[in-house]
Amino acid sequence: VLSGTICTSSTIEMKVEKEYGKSTVARILEMVENASEKKAPTENFITRFSKVYTPLVVLAAILLAVVPPLFFHGVFTEWLYRALVFLVISCPCALVISIPLSFFSGIGAASRAGVLVKGSNYLEALTHVRTCVFDKTGTLTEGRFAVTKVLPEAGVSEQELVHLAACCEQFSPHPIARSIVSHYERELKKSEVTDSRELVGEGVSAKFRGRDLYCGNARLMRRVLGDVSLPESEIGTQVYVAYDGKYTGSLEVADIIKEDSRQAMDGLRAAGVRKLVMLTGDSSKVGEGVAARLGLDDVKAELLPQDKLVEVERLKKELAGDEKLAFVGDGLNDTPVLAQSDVGIAMGALGSDAAVEAADVVLMSDEPSAIVRVMKIARRTKRIVWENISFALGVKAVCLLLGALGIAGMWQAVFADVGVTVIAVLNSLRVLYGTSKRA
């Protein structure tokens, strides 16, 4: 029994054999802490640039004021004025203000699109994501069971089959049983069903109108009916129904795939993501079925939390240069991988608190397609950042040359400083006001 397990249908008697420090939850929290230490923060461009730029322009201004009067018989006051103009022009206000503002605008635009980004470095990292890894349950699927297919035998209608299954399952608290009962939209007559029993590991048996009714897995059907041919499910659990000694059909019960999951996969490929992978603790057959319907490149099934961590580390080693890996999950067991990935993305509406805390990006609407929206916002933000950098440095380079030659005066210097800053700031705001929720 794993710590954190929720028992919904019966009572469990168990004996604790390990201390809290060795429990599953404690190990998961430890992995989160260790993974967080490995993640290097993105270097800030302005910090790197200023370490070189500031000393150089100050030194250049001093040389401009001193060298011509000493060695070329220039007028000291004239060259001092040129040096002051040079310093005013060289002031990096446009870069210092507009670049952080661009990222703040990008984060604001993402929040308007229903996505919380926890820092500008994660927004920038989204532009380099080339591998996207997904959890299945609650991420690509709704996390709740529903009847997806009804397969009646010859001579039995779909409505009759669903009615028989719902009658048999109506007293069972199992999630699959609840989904079958919900699928039968009419009111059930409890008086028609007697002697309802849970058959552990097999299904449910009951008497319906005085005749034997069975609803369960293949093992139950073969025990009741002998050697019978039964259909198999590729994406969920097959629930078989037998009534009055005859096989009447089956219902496929599966976790519902979110409506926009396929749209999200197509959008991610269009946005430059080359590899889409799903990691799940579910069975191989179910995992492969979901992956096939969504068009994923690879799927790994029957994984424990530590196995997911190993798979993500392997995928990260396949990346080249500044390429990044993003992991999308929602549960407590996903928190180590969320922390270890380059960009951890969590479902915010139904996701666990631990997953939201460990993630770098949170999708407040739980829509996978929101990842595409925030990636577009990130790319737009980065493009505007480089527009500001190119514009500011280009104008300053020209004005610095003109100032050193005495062609540009103080008014031109003020424009090169304040004017360029205002233009760059206005350009930065385009991220916030030029991006809709459907960006």
Short mmCIF file of N, CA and C in Angstrom, two decimals, residues 195-330:
data_model
loop_
_atom_site.label_atom_id
_atom_site.label_comp_id
_atom_site.label_asym_id
_atom_site.label_seq_id
_atom_site.Cartn_x
_atom_site.Cartn_y
_atom_site.Cartn_z
N ASP A 195 -30.08 -9.88 -4.37
CA ASP A 195 -28.88 -10.70 -4.12
C ASP A 195 -27.64 -10.15 -4.84
N SER A 196 -27.43 -8.84 -4.75
CA SER A 196 -26.26 -8.22 -5.39
C SER A 196 -25.01 -8.49 -4.56
N ARG A 197 -23.96 -8.95 -5.22
CA ARG A 197 -22.72 -9.30 -4.51
C ARG A 197 -21.49 -8.82 -5.28
N GLU A 198 -20.51 -8.33 -4.52
CA GLU A 198 -19.21 -7.96 -5.10
C GLU A 198 -18.35 -9.21 -5.19
N LEU A 199 -17.84 -9.51 -6.37
CA LEU A 199 -16.95 -10.64 -6.58
C LEU A 199 -15.53 -10.07 -6.72
N VAL A 200 -14.75 -10.14 -5.64
CA VAL A 200 -13.45 -9.48 -5.58
C VAL A 200 -12.55 -9.93 -6.73
N GLY A 201 -12.05 -8.95 -7.47
CA GLY A 201 -11.14 -9.22 -8.58
C GLY A 201 -11.82 -9.72 -9.84
N GLU A 202 -13.16 -9.78 -9.83
CA GLU A 202 -13.87 -10.30 -11.00
C GLU A 202 -14.99 -9.38 -11.47
N GLY A 203 -15.83 -8.88 -10.55
CA GLY A 203 -16.93 -8.02 -10.94
C GLY A 203 -18.08 -8.07 -9.95
N VAL A 204 -19.31 -8.15 -10.47
CA VAL A 204 -20.51 -8.11 -9.64
C VAL A 204 -21.50 -9.16 -10.15
N SER A 205 -22.20 -9.78 -9.23
CA SER A 205 -23.27 -10.70 -9.61
C SER A 205 -24.56 -10.26 -8.93
N ALA A 206 -25.71 -10.61 -9.54
CA ALA A 206 -27.01 -10.23 -8.98
C ALA A 206 -28.09 -11.09 -9.61
N LYS A 207 -29.28 -10.97 -9.05
CA LYS A 207 -30.46 -11.59 -9.63
C LYS A 207 -31.32 -10.47 -10.22
N PHE A 208 -31.60 -10.58 -11.52
CA PHE A 208 -32.44 -9.58 -12.18
C PHE A 208 -33.69 -10.27 -12.68
N ARG A 209 -34.83 -9.89 -12.10
CA ARG A 209 -36.11 -10.52 -12.43
C ARG A 209 -36.04 -12.04 -12.25
N GLY A 210 -35.29 -12.41 -11.19
CA GLY A 210 -35.21 -13.82 -10.83
C GLY A 210 -34.18 -14.62 -11.58
N ARG A 211 -33.44 -14.01 -12.49
CA ARG A 211 -32.43 -14.73 -13.28
C ARG A 211 -31.03 -14.19 -12.99
N ASP A 212 -30.03 -15.05 -13.18
CA ASP A 212 -28.65 -14.68 -12.86
C ASP A 212 -28.12 -13.62 -13.82
N LEU A 213 -27.49 -12.60 -13.24
CA LEU A 213 -26.90 -11.51 -14.03
C LEU A 213 -25.48 -11.28 -13.54
N TYR A 214 -24.54 -11.30 -14.47
CA TYR A 214 -23.12 -11.11 -14.12
C TYR A 214 -22.55 -9.95 -14.93
N CYS A 215 -21.70 -9.17 -14.28
CA CYS A 215 -21.06 -8.03 -14.93
C CYS A 215 -19.63 -7.95 -14.40
N GLY A 216 -18.63 -8.14 -15.29
CA GLY A 216 -17.25 -8.13 -14.79
C GLY A 216 -16.24 -8.38 -15.88
N ASN A 217 -15.09 -8.91 -15.48
CA ASN A 217 -13.97 -9.10 -16.41
C ASN A 217 -14.05 -10.46 -17.11
N ALA A 218 -13.03 -10.72 -17.95
CA ALA A 218 -13.03 -11.95 -18.75
C ALA A 218 -12.94 -13.19 -17.87
N ARG A 219 -12.23 -13.09 -16.75
CA ARG A 219 -12.09 -14.23 -15.85
C ARG A 219 -13.46 -14.65 -15.30
N LEU A 220 -14.29 -13.68 -14.95
CA LEU A 220 -15.64 -13.98 -14.46
C LEU A 220 -16.49 -14.63 -15.56
N MET A 221 -16.40 -14.09 -16.77
CA MET A 221 -17.20 -14.64 -17.86
C MET A 221 -16.84 -16.09 -18.14
N ARG A 222 -15.55 -16.40 -18.13
CA ARG A 222 -15.12 -17.76 -18.44
C ARG A 222 -15.48 -18.72 -17.31
N ARG A 223 -15.53 -18.19 -16.10
CA ARG A 223 -15.94 -19.04 -14.97
C ARG A 223 -17.43 -19.35 -15.03
N VAL A 224 -18.18 -18.35 -15.51
CA VAL A 224 -19.64 -18.51 -15.55
C VAL A 224 -20.11 -19.21 -16.83
N LEU A 225 -19.51 -18.87 -17.96
CA LEU A 225 -19.98 -19.36 -19.26
C LEU A 225 -19.08 -20.40 -19.90
N GLY A 226 -17.88 -20.59 -19.34
CA GLY A 226 -16.94 -21.52 -19.96
C GLY A 226 -16.12 -20.81 -21.02
N ASP A 227 -15.70 -21.54 -22.04
CA ASP A 227 -14.86 -20.98 -23.10
C ASP A 227 -15.71 -20.15 -24.06
N VAL A 228 -15.59 -18.82 -23.95
CA VAL A 228 -16.38 -17.92 -24.77
C VAL A 228 -15.48 -16.87 -25.39
N SER A 229 -15.77 -16.51 -26.63
CA SER A 229 -14.96 -15.50 -27.33
C SER A 229 -15.37 -14.11 -26.87
N LEU A 230 -14.39 -13.34 -26.39
CA LEU A 230 -14.66 -12.02 -25.84
C LEU A 230 -13.82 -10.96 -26.54
N PRO A 231 -14.39 -9.79 -26.87
CA PRO A 231 -13.61 -8.70 -27.47
C PRO A 231 -12.69 -8.06 -26.44
N GLU A 232 -11.59 -7.49 -26.93
CA GLU A 232 -10.65 -6.81 -26.04
C GLU A 232 -10.62 -5.32 -26.35
N SER A 233 -10.26 -4.53 -25.32
CA SER A 233 -10.21 -3.07 -25.48
C SER A 233 -8.78 -2.61 -25.62
N GLU A 234 -8.58 -1.60 -26.48
CA GLU A 234 -7.24 -1.05 -26.69
C GLU A 234 -6.96 0.16 -25.81
N ILE A 235 -8.00 0.84 -25.35
CA ILE A 235 -7.75 2.08 -24.61
C ILE A 235 -8.38 2.10 -23.22
N GLY A 236 -9.08 1.04 -22.83
CA GLY A 236 -9.73 1.07 -21.52
C GLY A 236 -10.02 -0.31 -20.99
N THR A 237 -10.98 -0.39 -20.10
CA THR A 237 -11.37 -1.64 -19.46
C THR A 237 -12.64 -2.17 -20.12
N GLN A 238 -12.62 -3.45 -20.47
CA GLN A 238 -13.79 -4.08 -21.07
C GLN A 238 -14.62 -4.73 -19.97
N VAL A 239 -15.87 -4.34 -19.86
CA VAL A 239 -16.78 -4.91 -18.86
C VAL A 239 -17.79 -5.80 -19.60
N TYR A 240 -17.77 -7.12 -19.29
CA TYR A 240 -18.60 -8.09 -19.99
C TYR A 240 -19.87 -8.36 -19.18
N VAL A 241 -20.96 -8.65 -19.90
CA VAL A 241 -22.26 -8.87 -19.26
C VAL A 241 -22.82 -10.23 -19.70
N ALA A 242 -23.26 -11.02 -18.71
CA ALA A 242 -23.92 -12.31 -18.98
C ALA A 242 -25.26 -12.33 -18.24
N TYR A 243 -26.31 -12.79 -18.96
CA TYR A 243 -27.65 -12.81 -18.33
C TYR A 243 -28.36 -14.11 -18.70
N ASP A 244 -28.83 -14.74 -17.68
CA ASP A 244 -29.59 -15.99 -17.85
C ASP A 244 -28.77 -17.03 -18.61
N GLY A 245 -27.46 -17.12 -18.24
CA GLY A 245 -26.59 -18.14 -18.82
C GLY A 245 -26.09 -17.83 -20.21
N LYS A 246 -26.33 -16.63 -20.72
CA LYS A 246 -25.90 -16.27 -22.07
C LYS A 246 -25.07 -14.98 -22.04
N TYR A 247 -24.07 -14.94 -22.92
CA TYR A 247 -23.26 -13.73 -23.06
C TYR A 247 -24.04 -12.71 -23.87
N THR A 248 -24.24 -11.50 -23.32
CA THR A 248 -25.09 -10.49 -23.98
C THR A 248 -24.30 -9.33 -24.59
N GLY A 249 -23.03 -9.20 -24.25
CA GLY A 249 -22.23 -8.12 -24.84
C GLY A 249 -21.26 -7.52 -23.84
N SER A 250 -20.67 -6.41 -24.24
CA SER A 250 -19.67 -5.76 -23.37
C SER A 250 -19.73 -4.25 -23.52
N LEU A 251 -19.20 -3.57 -22.51
CA LEU A 251 -19.09 -2.11 -22.52
C LEU A 251 -17.63 -1.74 -22.32
N GLU A 252 -17.15 -0.83 -23.15
CA GLU A 252 -15.78 -0.35 -23.01
C GLU A 252 -15.80 0.90 -22.13
N VAL A 253 -15.09 0.82 -21.01
CA VAL A 253 -15.03 1.94 -20.06
C VAL A 253 -13.60 2.47 -20.05
N ALA A 254 -13.46 3.75 -20.32
CA ALA A 254 -12.11 4.31 -20.41
C ALA A 254 -12.08 5.73 -19.87
N ASP A 255 -10.89 6.14 -19.53
CA ASP A 255 -10.68 7.53 -19.14
C ASP A 255 -10.85 8.40 -20.38
N ILE A 256 -11.67 9.42 -20.32
CA ILE A 256 -12.00 10.24 -21.48
C ILE A 256 -10.82 11.13 -21.87
N ILE A 257 -10.45 11.11 -23.14
CA ILE A 257 -9.40 12.00 -23.64
C ILE A 257 -9.97 13.41 -23.75
N LYS A 258 -9.24 14.40 -23.26
CA LYS A 258 -9.71 15.78 -23.31
C LYS A 258 -9.94 16.22 -24.76
N GLU A 259 -10.94 17.06 -24.92
CA GLU A 259 -11.36 17.47 -26.26
C GLU A 259 -10.24 18.14 -27.06
N ASP A 260 -9.39 18.90 -26.37
CA ASP A 260 -8.37 19.65 -27.10
C ASP A 260 -6.99 19.00 -27.07
N SER A 261 -6.90 17.75 -26.60
CA SER A 261 -5.59 17.09 -26.52
C SER A 261 -4.97 16.90 -27.89
N ARG A 262 -5.76 16.43 -28.85
CA ARG A 262 -5.23 16.24 -30.20
C ARG A 262 -4.87 17.57 -30.84
N GLN A 263 -5.71 18.57 -30.61
CA GLN A 263 -5.44 19.91 -31.12
C GLN A 263 -4.12 20.44 -30.55
N ALA A 264 -3.88 20.15 -29.26
CA ALA A 264 -2.64 20.60 -28.62
C ALA A 264 -1.42 19.93 -29.25
N MET A 265 -1.53 18.62 -29.56
CA MET A 265 -0.39 17.91 -30.16
C MET A 265 -0.05 18.50 -31.54
N ASP A 266 -1.08 18.77 -32.32
CA ASP A 266 -0.85 19.36 -33.65
C ASP A 266 -0.25 20.76 -33.53
N GLY A 267 -0.74 21.52 -32.55
CA GLY A 267 -0.23 22.87 -32.35
C GLY A 267 1.22 22.89 -31.89
N LEU A 268 1.59 21.93 -31.05
CA LEU A 268 2.97 21.85 -30.57
C LEU A 268 3.93 21.51 -31.71
N ARG A 269 3.51 20.61 -32.57
CA ARG A 269 4.37 20.28 -33.72
C ARG A 269 4.55 21.50 -34.62
N ALA A 270 3.47 22.25 -34.82
CA ALA A 270 3.55 23.46 -35.63
C ALA A 270 4.44 24.52 -34.98
N ALA A 271 4.53 24.47 -33.64
CA ALA A 271 5.34 25.44 -32.91
C ALA A 271 6.82 25.04 -32.82
N GLY A 272 7.17 23.90 -33.41
CA GLY A 272 8.58 23.50 -33.46
C GLY A 272 8.97 22.38 -32.53
N VAL A 273 8.02 21.80 -31.80
CA VAL A 273 8.34 20.66 -30.93
C VAL A 273 8.48 19.42 -31.81
N ARG A 274 9.63 18.77 -31.71
CA ARG A 274 9.92 17.64 -32.60
C ARG A 274 9.48 16.29 -32.04
N LYS A 275 9.45 16.15 -30.71
CA LYS A 275 9.16 14.85 -30.11
C LYS A 275 8.11 14.98 -29.03
N LEU A 276 7.04 14.19 -29.13
CA LEU A 276 5.95 14.16 -28.15
C LEU A 276 5.91 12.78 -27.52
N VAL A 277 6.05 12.72 -26.20
CA VAL A 277 6.16 11.45 -25.48
C VAL A 277 5.15 11.42 -24.34
N MET A 278 4.60 10.25 -24.05
CA MET A 278 3.70 10.08 -22.90
C MET A 278 4.28 9.06 -21.94
N LEU A 279 4.32 9.42 -20.66
CA LEU A 279 4.77 8.52 -19.59
C LEU A 279 3.58 8.28 -18.67
N THR A 280 3.23 7.01 -18.44
CA THR A 280 2.06 6.70 -17.63
C THR A 280 2.28 5.46 -16.77
N GLY A 281 1.58 5.42 -15.66
CA GLY A 281 1.61 4.24 -14.81
C GLY A 281 0.57 3.23 -15.22
N ASP A 282 -0.24 3.56 -16.23
CA ASP A 282 -1.29 2.66 -16.71
C ASP A 282 -0.69 1.51 -17.51
N SER A 283 -1.53 0.57 -17.91
CA SER A 283 -1.07 -0.60 -18.66
C SER A 283 -0.57 -0.20 -20.04
N SER A 284 0.24 -1.08 -20.63
CA SER A 284 0.81 -0.81 -21.96
C SER A 284 -0.27 -0.68 -23.01
N LYS A 285 -1.28 -1.55 -22.96
CA LYS A 285 -2.33 -1.53 -23.97
C LYS A 285 -3.10 -0.21 -23.94
N VAL A 286 -3.45 0.25 -22.73
CA VAL A 286 -4.18 1.50 -22.60
C VAL A 286 -3.31 2.68 -23.04
N GLY A 287 -2.06 2.68 -22.59
CA GLY A 287 -1.14 3.76 -22.96
C GLY A 287 -0.92 3.86 -24.45
N GLU A 288 -0.71 2.72 -25.10
CA GLU A 288 -0.48 2.71 -26.55
C GLU A 288 -1.73 3.13 -27.31
N GLY A 289 -2.91 2.77 -26.78
CA GLY A 289 -4.16 3.17 -27.43
C GLY A 289 -4.35 4.68 -27.42
N VAL A 290 -4.09 5.30 -26.26
CA VAL A 290 -4.21 6.75 -26.15
C VAL A 290 -3.17 7.45 -27.02
N ALA A 291 -1.94 6.94 -27.00
CA ALA A 291 -0.87 7.54 -27.80
C ALA A 291 -1.19 7.49 -29.29
N ALA A 292 -1.78 6.37 -29.73
CA ALA A 292 -2.13 6.22 -31.15
C ALA A 292 -3.21 7.22 -31.55
N ARG A 293 -4.19 7.45 -30.67
CA ARG A 293 -5.28 8.38 -30.98
C ARG A 293 -4.80 9.82 -31.00
N LEU A 294 -3.76 10.12 -30.23
CA LEU A 294 -3.26 11.50 -30.17
C LEU A 294 -2.09 11.75 -31.12
N GLY A 295 -1.57 10.69 -31.74
CA GLY A 295 -0.46 10.85 -32.66
C GLY A 295 0.86 11.15 -31.99
N LEU A 296 1.11 10.53 -30.82
CA LEU A 296 2.36 10.75 -30.10
C LEU A 296 3.49 9.92 -30.72
N ASP A 297 4.72 10.36 -30.49
CA ASP A 297 5.88 9.67 -31.07
C ASP A 297 6.28 8.44 -30.26
N ASP A 298 6.08 8.48 -28.95
CA ASP A 298 6.53 7.38 -28.09
C ASP A 298 5.68 7.35 -26.82
N VAL A 299 5.58 6.17 -26.21
CA VAL A 299 4.86 6.02 -24.95
C VAL A 299 5.57 4.98 -24.08
N LYS A 300 5.70 5.28 -22.81
CA LYS A 300 6.24 4.36 -21.83
C LYS A 300 5.18 4.13 -20.77
N ALA A 301 4.80 2.87 -20.54
CA ALA A 301 3.71 2.56 -19.63
C ALA A 301 4.19 1.78 -18.41
N GLU A 302 3.28 1.64 -17.43
CA GLU A 302 3.53 0.89 -16.20
C GLU A 302 4.76 1.43 -15.46
N LEU A 303 4.84 2.77 -15.35
CA LEU A 303 5.99 3.41 -14.72
C LEU A 303 5.65 3.91 -13.32
N LEU A 304 6.61 3.78 -12.40
CA LEU A 304 6.52 4.39 -11.07
C LEU A 304 7.12 5.79 -11.16
N PRO A 305 6.93 6.64 -10.12
CA PRO A 305 7.49 8.01 -10.18
C PRO A 305 8.98 8.05 -10.49
N GLN A 306 9.73 7.14 -9.86
CA GLN A 306 11.19 7.14 -10.10
C GLN A 306 11.52 6.70 -11.53
N ASP A 307 10.67 5.87 -12.12
CA ASP A 307 10.89 5.43 -13.50
C ASP A 307 10.67 6.60 -14.48
N LYS A 308 9.68 7.43 -14.18
CA LYS A 308 9.44 8.61 -15.01
C LYS A 308 10.64 9.54 -14.97
N LEU A 309 11.24 9.67 -13.80
CA LEU A 309 12.41 10.53 -13.65
C LEU A 309 13.56 10.02 -14.51
N VAL A 310 13.76 8.71 -14.52
CA VAL A 310 14.83 8.10 -15.33
C VAL A 310 14.58 8.35 -16.81
N GLU A 311 13.33 8.20 -17.25
CA GLU A 311 12.99 8.40 -18.66
C GLU A 311 13.23 9.85 -19.08
N VAL A 312 12.87 10.80 -18.22
CA VAL A 312 13.07 12.21 -18.54
C VAL A 312 14.56 12.53 -18.64
N GLU A 313 15.36 11.97 -17.73
CA GLU A 313 16.81 12.19 -17.79
C GLU A 313 17.38 11.63 -19.09
N ARG A 314 16.87 10.49 -19.53
CA ARG A 314 17.33 9.90 -20.79
C ARG A 314 16.97 10.79 -21.98
N LEU A 315 15.75 11.31 -21.98
CA LEU A 315 15.31 12.18 -23.07
C LEU A 315 16.08 13.49 -23.11
N LYS A 316 16.45 14.00 -21.93
CA LYS A 316 17.22 15.25 -21.89
C LYS A 316 18.60 15.08 -22.49
N LYS A 317 19.18 13.88 -22.35
CA LYS A 317 20.50 13.62 -22.91
C LYS A 317 20.47 13.60 -24.44
N GLU A 318 19.29 13.40 -25.02
CA GLU A 318 19.16 13.36 -26.48
C GLU A 318 19.08 14.76 -27.09
N LEU A 319 18.90 15.78 -26.25
CA LEU A 319 18.77 17.14 -26.74
C LEU A 319 20.13 17.72 -27.10
N ALA A 320 20.14 18.66 -28.00
CA ALA A 320 21.40 19.28 -28.44
C ALA A 320 21.39 20.77 -28.15
N GLY A 321 22.56 21.31 -27.82
CA GLY A 321 22.72 22.75 -27.62
C GLY A 321 21.81 23.31 -26.55
N ASP A 322 21.06 24.37 -26.91
CA ASP A 322 20.17 25.02 -25.94
C ASP A 322 18.75 24.50 -26.01
N GLU A 323 18.55 23.33 -26.61
CA GLU A 323 17.22 22.73 -26.68
C GLU A 323 16.74 22.33 -25.28
N LYS A 324 15.43 22.46 -25.06
CA LYS A 324 14.86 22.21 -23.73
C LYS A 324 13.80 21.11 -23.80
N LEU A 325 13.54 20.52 -22.61
CA LEU A 325 12.49 19.52 -22.46
C LEU A 325 11.44 20.04 -21.49
N ALA A 326 10.18 19.91 -21.87
CA ALA A 326 9.07 20.31 -21.00
C ALA A 326 8.30 19.06 -20.59
N PHE A 327 7.91 19.00 -19.32
CA PHE A 327 7.08 17.90 -18.83
C PHE A 327 5.76 18.46 -18.34
N VAL A 328 4.67 17.81 -18.70
CA VAL A 328 3.32 18.26 -18.32
C VAL A 328 2.67 17.19 -17.46
N GLY A 329 2.29 17.54 -16.22
CA GLY A 329 1.66 16.58 -15.32
C GLY A 329 0.71 17.26 -14.37
N ASP A 330 0.09 16.45 -13.50
CA ASP A 330 -0.89 17.04 -12.59
C ASP A 330 -0.88 16.45 -11.19
#
